[in-house]
XYZ file of C-alpha atoms in Angstrom:
539
model
C 15.120 8.218 -39.423
C 15.921 4.747 -38.000
C 12.563 4.073 -36.396
C 10.704 4.234 -39.718
C 12.292 0.959 -40.867
C 9.922 -1.896 -40.013
C 10.655 -5.523 -40.786
C 8.708 -6.563 -43.900
C 8.194 -10.052 -42.490
C 6.276 -8.615 -39.527
C 3.869 -6.681 -41.706
C 3.306 -9.452 -44.205
C 2.624 -11.969 -41.481
C 0.199 -9.793 -39.582
C -1.598 -7.624 -42.134
C -3.535 -8.694 -45.176
C -4.077 -5.731 -47.461
C -7.141 -5.106 -49.583
C -8.279 -2.201 -51.690
C -11.202 -0.041 -50.604
C -10.600 -1.006 -46.989
C -12.373 0.796 -44.151
C -10.362 3.010 -41.819
C -12.076 3.272 -38.442
C -9.466 3.637 -35.702
C -10.137 5.471 -32.436
C -7.982 6.853 -29.635
C -9.939 7.349 -26.398
C -8.927 8.646 -22.961
C -9.767 7.574 -19.394
C -8.986 10.291 -16.867
C -7.070 9.475 -13.687
C -6.068 5.913 -14.638
C -2.402 5.012 -13.952
C -0.128 2.282 -15.309
C 0.267 1.040 -11.735
C -3.382 -0.048 -11.750
C -2.387 -3.030 -13.912
C 1.385 -3.032 -13.334
C 2.216 -2.023 -9.714
C 5.623 -0.404 -9.358
C 6.065 -0.194 -13.136
C 9.597 1.002 -14.098
C 10.173 2.463 -10.631
C 13.778 1.270 -10.910
C 16.158 1.689 -13.849
C 16.395 -1.062 -16.476
C 18.724 -1.841 -19.350
C 16.748 0.437 -21.630
C 14.873 2.819 -19.345
C 15.635 5.361 -16.633
C 13.964 4.997 -13.243
C 10.609 6.605 -12.418
C 10.741 6.337 -8.590
C 7.265 7.779 -8.006
C 5.772 4.632 -9.601
C 6.973 2.559 -6.638
C 4.050 3.842 -4.535
C 1.825 5.420 -7.191
C -1.792 4.284 -6.635
C -3.961 2.961 -9.452
C -5.640 6.353 -9.828
C -4.145 9.831 -9.669
C -4.784 13.290 -11.126
C -1.363 12.938 -12.809
C -2.444 9.979 -14.970
C -4.528 9.305 -18.027
C -5.034 6.057 -19.964
C -5.195 6.110 -23.769
C -6.807 3.234 -25.652
C -6.165 2.594 -29.357
C -8.981 0.534 -30.920
C -9.314 -1.075 -34.353
C -13.007 -0.676 -35.130
C -12.672 -1.981 -38.692
C -14.998 -4.839 -39.564
C -16.416 -6.539 -42.616
C -14.989 -8.373 -45.600
C -12.270 -5.870 -46.515
C -11.279 -4.880 -42.965
C -7.580 -4.929 -42.144
C -5.432 -5.291 -39.077
C -3.176 -2.339 -38.201
C 0.279 -1.678 -36.762
C 1.746 1.535 -35.368
C 4.591 2.640 -37.636
C 6.713 5.550 -38.801
C 6.879 8.266 -36.166
C 4.711 6.133 -33.888
C 3.264 8.031 -30.950
C 3.957 11.782 -31.016
C 3.316 14.639 -28.625
C 3.124 18.294 -29.643
C 3.062 21.069 -27.045
C 3.863 24.751 -26.576
C 6.710 25.650 -24.224
C 6.713 28.931 -22.283
C 10.315 28.392 -21.243
C 11.795 29.070 -24.679
C 13.991 32.216 -24.745
C 12.269 33.203 -27.998
C 8.791 33.026 -26.513
C 6.075 30.395 -26.855
C 7.516 27.696 -29.117
C 5.808 24.539 -30.394
C 7.743 21.308 -29.958
C 6.900 17.928 -31.489
C 8.670 14.646 -30.780
C 7.990 10.918 -30.748
C 7.559 8.919 -27.553
C 8.267 5.270 -26.795
C 8.625 3.053 -23.730
C 12.150 1.775 -24.430
C 12.047 -0.888 -21.721
C 8.748 -2.398 -22.890
C 9.936 -2.329 -26.506
C 13.245 -3.931 -25.567
C 15.062 -1.487 -27.836
C 17.837 0.970 -26.946
C 17.186 4.682 -27.291
C 20.170 4.829 -29.672
C 18.001 3.106 -32.285
C 15.741 6.168 -32.474
C 15.977 9.789 -33.508
C 14.036 12.575 -31.746
C 12.278 9.963 -29.618
C 11.934 9.992 -25.844
C 10.094 8.306 -23.012
C 9.714 11.639 -21.193
C 9.099 15.019 -22.833
C 8.967 18.030 -20.524
C 7.132 16.718 -17.433
C 5.106 14.075 -19.343
C 6.175 10.408 -19.480
C 4.851 7.479 -21.524
C 4.299 4.046 -19.997
C 3.412 1.346 -22.517
C 3.619 -2.121 -20.912
C 1.462 -3.595 -23.711
C 3.639 -2.212 -26.547
C 0.650 -0.423 -28.044
C 2.799 2.210 -29.781
C 6.099 0.344 -30.238
C 7.454 0.638 -33.788
C 10.721 -1.339 -33.685
C 11.999 -4.623 -32.356
C 10.403 -7.971 -31.501
C 7.485 -6.512 -29.520
C 5.651 -4.587 -32.251
C 1.935 -5.044 -31.628
C -0.766 -5.860 -34.182
C -4.323 -4.675 -33.569
C -6.784 -7.011 -35.203
C -10.184 -6.123 -36.628
C -13.549 -6.118 -34.882
C -12.635 -4.003 -31.883
C -9.209 -5.254 -30.816
C -7.736 -2.585 -28.529
C -4.586 -1.725 -26.592
C -4.189 0.614 -23.601
C -1.145 2.696 -22.683
C -0.579 5.562 -20.265
C 0.780 9.104 -20.090
C 1.641 10.680 -16.768
C 2.829 13.904 -15.155
C 6.091 13.067 -13.365
C 6.732 16.420 -11.675
C 5.018 19.733 -10.982
C 6.770 22.095 -13.378
C 4.077 24.096 -15.175
C 2.695 27.493 -14.191
C -0.962 27.841 -13.266
C -2.936 27.581 -16.516
C -4.222 25.113 -19.126
C -1.777 23.516 -21.581
C -2.994 21.411 -24.533
C -0.961 18.289 -25.283
C -1.672 17.064 -28.798
C -1.125 13.312 -29.110
C -1.080 11.435 -32.409
C -0.648 7.744 -33.285
C 0.695 6.926 -36.762
C -0.260 3.526 -38.164
C -0.587 1.454 -41.322
C -3.178 -1.061 -42.505
C -0.827 -2.520 -45.114
C -2.197 -0.373 -47.918
C -1.667 3.170 -46.634
C -0.444 5.143 -43.665
C -2.814 7.054 -41.401
C -2.883 8.804 -38.049
C -5.405 9.256 -35.257
C -5.126 11.840 -32.515
C -6.563 13.399 -29.389
C -5.880 16.446 -27.231
C -5.272 16.102 -23.499
C -5.118 19.190 -21.304
C -2.537 19.545 -18.582
C -4.261 21.728 -16.022
C -2.119 23.382 -13.406
C -4.773 24.530 -10.975
C -4.864 26.866 -8.008
C -7.029 25.430 -5.201
C -8.329 27.682 -2.422
C -10.078 26.618 0.768
C -11.725 28.728 3.430
C -14.942 30.112 4.867
C -17.123 30.843 1.853
C -20.169 29.092 0.337
C -18.202 26.659 -1.885
C -15.605 25.820 0.835
C -13.172 24.633 -1.886
C -12.683 26.342 -5.266
C -10.155 26.183 -8.066
C -9.129 27.856 -11.289
C -9.281 26.299 -14.764
C -11.873 23.639 -13.926
C -13.902 22.605 -16.977
C -12.447 25.519 -18.949
C -10.484 24.873 -22.114
C -9.043 28.373 -22.309
C -5.993 29.155 -20.126
C -7.698 31.773 -17.982
C -7.165 31.832 -14.225
C -9.131 34.953 -13.389
C -12.253 33.306 -11.945
C -12.736 30.645 -9.275
C -15.320 27.902 -9.714
C -16.460 25.237 -7.303
C -14.104 22.266 -6.993
C -17.161 19.978 -6.672
C -16.026 18.896 -3.214
C -18.631 17.341 -0.874
C -17.093 19.437 1.920
C -19.872 20.963 4.056
C -17.762 23.036 6.451
C -15.104 25.719 6.316
C -11.722 24.441 5.169
C -8.763 25.232 7.455
C -5.881 23.478 5.695
C -4.815 21.961 2.403
C -1.924 20.065 0.804
C -0.905 18.081 -2.298
C 0.801 14.702 -2.126
C 3.548 13.336 -4.390
C 0.964 11.897 -6.791
C -1.047 15.091 -7.362
C -3.895 14.192 -4.985
C -5.266 17.243 -3.156
C -6.294 17.000 0.511
C -8.475 19.391 2.507
C -9.102 19.507 6.265
C -12.067 21.308 7.793
C -13.053 22.876 11.114
C -14.732 19.652 12.338
C -11.861 17.287 11.618
C -13.032 15.947 8.269
C -10.411 15.247 5.585
C -11.245 14.887 1.886
C -8.993 13.692 -0.922
C -9.291 14.497 -4.655
C -8.079 11.557 -6.792
C -8.625 12.849 -10.317
C -10.870 10.307 -12.068
C -13.442 13.038 -12.739
C -14.178 16.617 -11.716
C -16.013 15.356 -8.614
C -13.745 12.490 -7.471
C -13.465 13.545 -3.832
C -13.388 10.897 -1.105
C -13.525 11.288 2.667
C -10.793 9.742 4.824
C -12.807 7.766 7.425
C -13.296 9.063 10.963
C -13.610 6.725 13.935
C -11.733 3.849 15.562
C -8.427 3.175 13.803
C -8.959 6.219 11.616
C -8.963 9.989 12.059
C -10.653 11.108 15.294
C -12.932 13.755 13.819
C -14.390 16.614 15.808
C -11.302 18.800 16.181
C -10.301 21.230 13.441
C -7.478 20.192 11.086
C -5.122 23.115 11.679
C -2.370 22.227 9.217
C -1.382 19.633 6.598
C 1.747 18.784 4.617
C 3.198 15.911 2.553
C 6.515 14.166 1.922
C 8.091 12.969 -1.340
C 6.864 9.379 -0.882
C 3.152 10.163 -1.054
C 2.482 10.321 2.699
C 0.407 13.148 4.188
C 0.666 14.585 7.714
C -1.851 16.623 9.693
C -2.370 18.105 13.137
C -5.672 18.709 14.915
C -6.665 21.529 17.256
C -6.016 19.110 20.133
C -2.385 18.734 19.067
C -2.869 15.191 17.710
C -0.557 14.382 14.796
C -1.442 11.775 12.153
C 0.202 10.280 9.101
C -1.867 9.173 6.100
C 0.500 6.516 4.768
C 0.572 4.713 1.435
C 1.236 1.002 1.967
C 0.743 -1.488 -0.882
C -1.303 1.156 -2.688
C -3.771 1.591 0.174
C -4.079 4.457 2.635
C -3.460 3.788 6.333
C -4.014 6.230 9.197
C -1.196 6.269 11.792
C -1.290 8.189 15.069
C 2.084 9.838 15.810
C 1.555 11.446 19.215
C 0.298 14.721 20.671
C 2.068 18.079 20.944
C 1.360 20.903 23.389
C -0.020 23.485 20.974
C -2.404 26.386 21.498
C -5.001 26.265 18.713
C -5.687 30.003 18.926
C -2.305 30.678 17.269
C -1.355 29.981 13.629
C -0.118 26.430 13.052
C 1.875 25.062 10.126
C 3.997 22.000 9.365
C 6.698 20.864 6.918
C 8.818 17.763 6.259
C 12.590 18.356 6.148
C 15.212 15.574 6.016
C 13.091 12.796 7.545
C 11.762 15.091 10.271
C 8.336 16.672 10.584
C 8.440 20.192 12.031
C 5.348 21.902 13.466
C 5.121 25.590 14.379
C 2.628 27.059 16.827
C 2.657 30.248 18.925
C 6.415 30.995 19.057
C 7.523 27.355 19.229
C 8.637 24.606 16.869
C 7.966 20.923 17.637
C 9.465 17.939 15.831
C 8.439 14.381 14.953
C 10.776 11.636 13.738
C 9.712 9.962 10.483
C 12.289 7.174 10.725
C 9.787 4.897 12.479
C 6.136 5.858 12.711
C 4.532 5.170 16.093
C 2.444 6.849 18.789
C 5.653 8.333 20.213
C 7.083 9.728 16.956
C 6.245 13.303 18.007
C 8.015 14.942 20.912
C 5.436 16.725 23.121
C 8.030 19.257 24.303
C 9.314 22.256 22.365
C 12.151 21.553 19.916
C 13.183 25.212 19.573
C 11.682 28.616 20.356
C 11.409 31.209 17.614
C 13.487 34.408 17.538
C 10.422 36.667 17.508
C 7.242 36.868 19.574
C 5.188 34.598 17.293
C 5.621 32.260 14.326
C 2.929 32.911 11.736
C 4.110 30.288 9.217
C 6.811 27.644 8.794
C 7.989 26.641 5.304
C 10.803 24.438 4.023
C 13.671 25.259 1.706
C 16.808 23.228 0.910
C 17.527 21.017 3.968
C 16.107 23.458 6.497
C 12.963 25.242 7.662
C 12.144 28.935 7.745
C 9.603 31.055 9.572
C 7.500 34.166 9.116
C 7.513 36.116 12.384
C 6.088 39.220 13.992
C 8.666 41.478 12.336
C 10.648 39.472 9.787
C 11.740 36.215 8.146
C 14.278 33.737 9.566
C 15.996 30.494 8.581
C 17.050 27.827 11.068
C 20.640 26.667 10.478
C 20.582 23.702 12.855
C 21.730 25.614 15.910
C 20.473 29.160 15.617
C 18.116 31.494 13.765
C 19.523 33.530 10.877
C 17.577 36.515 9.510
C 16.693 36.672 5.812
C 18.568 38.515 4.515
C 21.511 38.361 6.939
C 23.518 41.221 5.421
C 22.079 44.291 7.118
C 18.644 45.898 6.982
C 15.872 43.471 5.982
C 13.880 46.015 3.964
C 10.642 44.938 5.645
C 8.524 47.588 7.434
C 8.566 45.824 10.827
C 4.939 44.666 10.616
C 3.883 41.024 11.174
C 4.814 38.785 8.245
C 1.703 36.653 7.775
C 2.957 34.343 5.027
C 6.158 33.534 3.129
C 6.932 31.561 -0.018
C 10.152 30.123 -1.441
C 10.913 29.743 -5.162
C 13.627 27.526 -6.607
C 11.988 25.063 -9.018
C 13.403 22.422 -11.380
C 13.574 24.800 -14.350
C 15.431 27.503 -12.472
C 19.181 27.747 -11.812
C 19.565 31.284 -10.417
C 19.483 32.553 -6.846
C 16.378 31.455 -4.905
C 13.643 34.007 -4.198
C 11.730 34.713 -1.011
C 8.321 36.390 -0.913
C 6.735 37.901 2.194
C 3.130 38.983 2.675
C 1.974 41.534 5.265
C -1.249 43.443 5.891
C -1.545 47.128 5.033
C -4.526 49.414 5.576
C -3.314 52.196 3.290
C -3.629 51.522 -0.435
C -0.290 53.208 -1.139
C 1.621 50.789 1.125
C 2.876 47.476 -0.348
C 1.676 44.168 1.081
C 4.017 41.825 -0.831
C 7.824 41.938 -0.801
C 10.507 40.010 -2.703
C 14.113 39.084 -1.764
C 16.963 37.346 -3.625
C 20.746 37.068 -3.413
C 20.819 38.037 0.285
C 19.754 41.582 -0.620
C 17.087 43.471 1.304
C 13.402 42.772 0.689
C 11.803 45.254 -1.723
C 8.155 45.764 -2.721
C 7.023 43.347 -5.456
C 6.082 45.520 -8.429
C 4.253 44.557 -11.598
C 6.598 44.160 -14.613
C 5.226 46.991 -16.766
C 3.079 49.181 -14.530
C 5.520 49.026 -11.589
C 2.543 48.918 -9.225
C 2.181 47.346 -5.803
C -0.659 45.252 -4.375
C -2.003 46.206 -0.933
C -4.561 44.906 1.525
C -4.869 42.174 4.151
C -2.674 39.213 3.182
C -3.142 35.755 4.722
C -1.458 33.507 2.139
C 1.355 33.779 -0.409
C 2.293 30.911 -2.727
C 4.398 30.669 -5.900
C 3.761 28.399 -8.878
C 6.372 26.677 -11.030
C 6.939 29.661 -13.344
C 7.300 32.153 -10.504
C 3.719 33.285 -10.662
C 2.981 34.846 -7.263
C -0.514 34.289 -5.838
C -1.645 36.357 -2.864
C -4.751 35.515 -0.843
C -6.512 37.717 1.684
C -9.196 40.389 1.736
C -9.646 43.719 -0.014
C -6.561 43.297 -2.204
C -6.188 46.286 -4.510
C -3.715 47.606 -7.062
C -3.492 50.371 -9.628
C -3.115 47.540 -12.155
C -6.845 46.882 -11.671
C -8.226 50.244 -10.443
C -11.609 50.467 -8.793
C -11.664 46.803 -7.713
C -10.824 44.726 -4.666
C -10.278 40.976 -4.780
C -9.746 37.990 -2.447
C -6.806 36.764 -4.555
C -4.414 38.583 -6.873
C -1.526 37.242 -8.903
C 1.479 38.521 -10.782
C 3.787 36.698 -13.211
C 7.315 38.042 -13.472
C 9.355 36.932 -16.510
C 12.360 35.548 -14.625
C 12.461 32.049 -16.161
C 9.904 32.354 -18.971
C 8.708 34.944 -21.432
C 5.212 34.985 -19.907
C 4.336 37.894 -17.640
C 1.333 39.703 -16.213
C 0.504 42.747 -14.155
C -1.266 42.369 -10.813
C -4.517 40.649 -11.787
C -7.565 39.928 -9.587
C -9.157 36.483 -9.280
C -12.816 36.679 -8.365
C -15.618 34.219 -7.656
C -15.508 33.849 -3.867
C -16.557 36.013 -0.936
C -15.230 35.124 2.494
C -12.087 34.208 4.407
C -9.220 32.374 2.673
C -7.440 29.870 4.944
C -5.398 27.750 2.536
C -4.046 27.794 -1.021
C -2.397 25.006 -3.044
C -1.279 24.484 -6.650
C -1.772 21.041 -8.205
C -1.756 19.669 -11.751
C -3.802 17.023 -13.532
C -4.413 15.542 -16.989
C -7.947 15.710 -18.413
C -9.623 14.860 -21.750
C -11.656 18.105 -21.546
């Protein structure tokens, strides 16, 4: 392997070997700390040796996606030696659920090619990004080849580097990432390691005692069957929720307060200020969404639209105008092709994102829906789609097209309360649509699935072939096609004798993982919003 060859002159010049030398090297983790905290915009554009990581252009100094790792030489005393990272350098081992043969363990080395100043062709089985995890090493802490190999001297000399989630691609659950640093003190080779958990969480907001809850918090086992408090300072019922491009989670409540989770700890929630030059407060935050640049958009019960904009790594509040909505009807919003679309009653409004100002939003109706009401608006590829009083439609730029558009829809003609679209980065087949309705009878399905322009059919569990029924208010899909349904009194023969506020099912379309309809308990009340979001933690 090429990367195991280290220039002898480097080692001799930097390391003085002794027998009976101490070996006290540590690898510690600081949650939520990003490379952009010390190197703004780091590798956001392509270089001679490295691909571009565009999200780093606006990535703030802290984010749930980030974690800082510090390698420290704690050796001291007469026989203490300096160290250098060598051999396989920095390695990551993880279990993939996407392998056709089932859960498979992968191990590979990682290096920041640009910082090292060495081409990737000089290495074997070595990458800057593995799965959805990237390494950023501006200080050459774990470089093993070339002119920038780093020496850590005795008596506490340390070096900090960063690992980061670069896209949401994991299903809801907890995934251990085993990191190891291989090094030498001139006499022998050693390694030091740590385990970081990638937590893909399900957040739920609504009218219940905790106001905001999530799965997987503080748990090391990959169970998602119980909600725990998200440690939010939120004091009122949550109406809306979103996740920005950096993994930060936002919640909006019935009195106009907005909180943001930034990931430094389990309780790192911060309120976006209310008042002059900030959010108005007072009026309920009916809906929220985000774009790919890290900006967040929201609308109040008074029709006021705001952008929370990242500028020079700070958050600015921009008023975009007021629309003529009726707050007694469902309201939702999505960004599509540099336009912000807002649905309310049976109307869709639009706001231009080309230039943000107090006139960005048109107060008049952009287009009227094809049904009597729009219960939800969601985006798909270059368009928006709606859940209506009797079905699901896509807007093609000039007209509404039913989904599917090849005959009978397969839906029972009841109001479609929520829809979800699945077509993630690991999937190359036909996209899927999911529709949630409310059913009183336990033998009537509440969740339907559609693909390939065929009719909607009831979503059945993989083995038991059972439905879920009840009152559905929210349907979302994670990155492995796990379907999460929120509402009240959800029941299924897969969990007889129980009702639950949330139930989920995993269908093995793109991975070998699967589950029957499974209840998630831990809350009692009304669910208003659901959102998946990932983070890296040392616990």
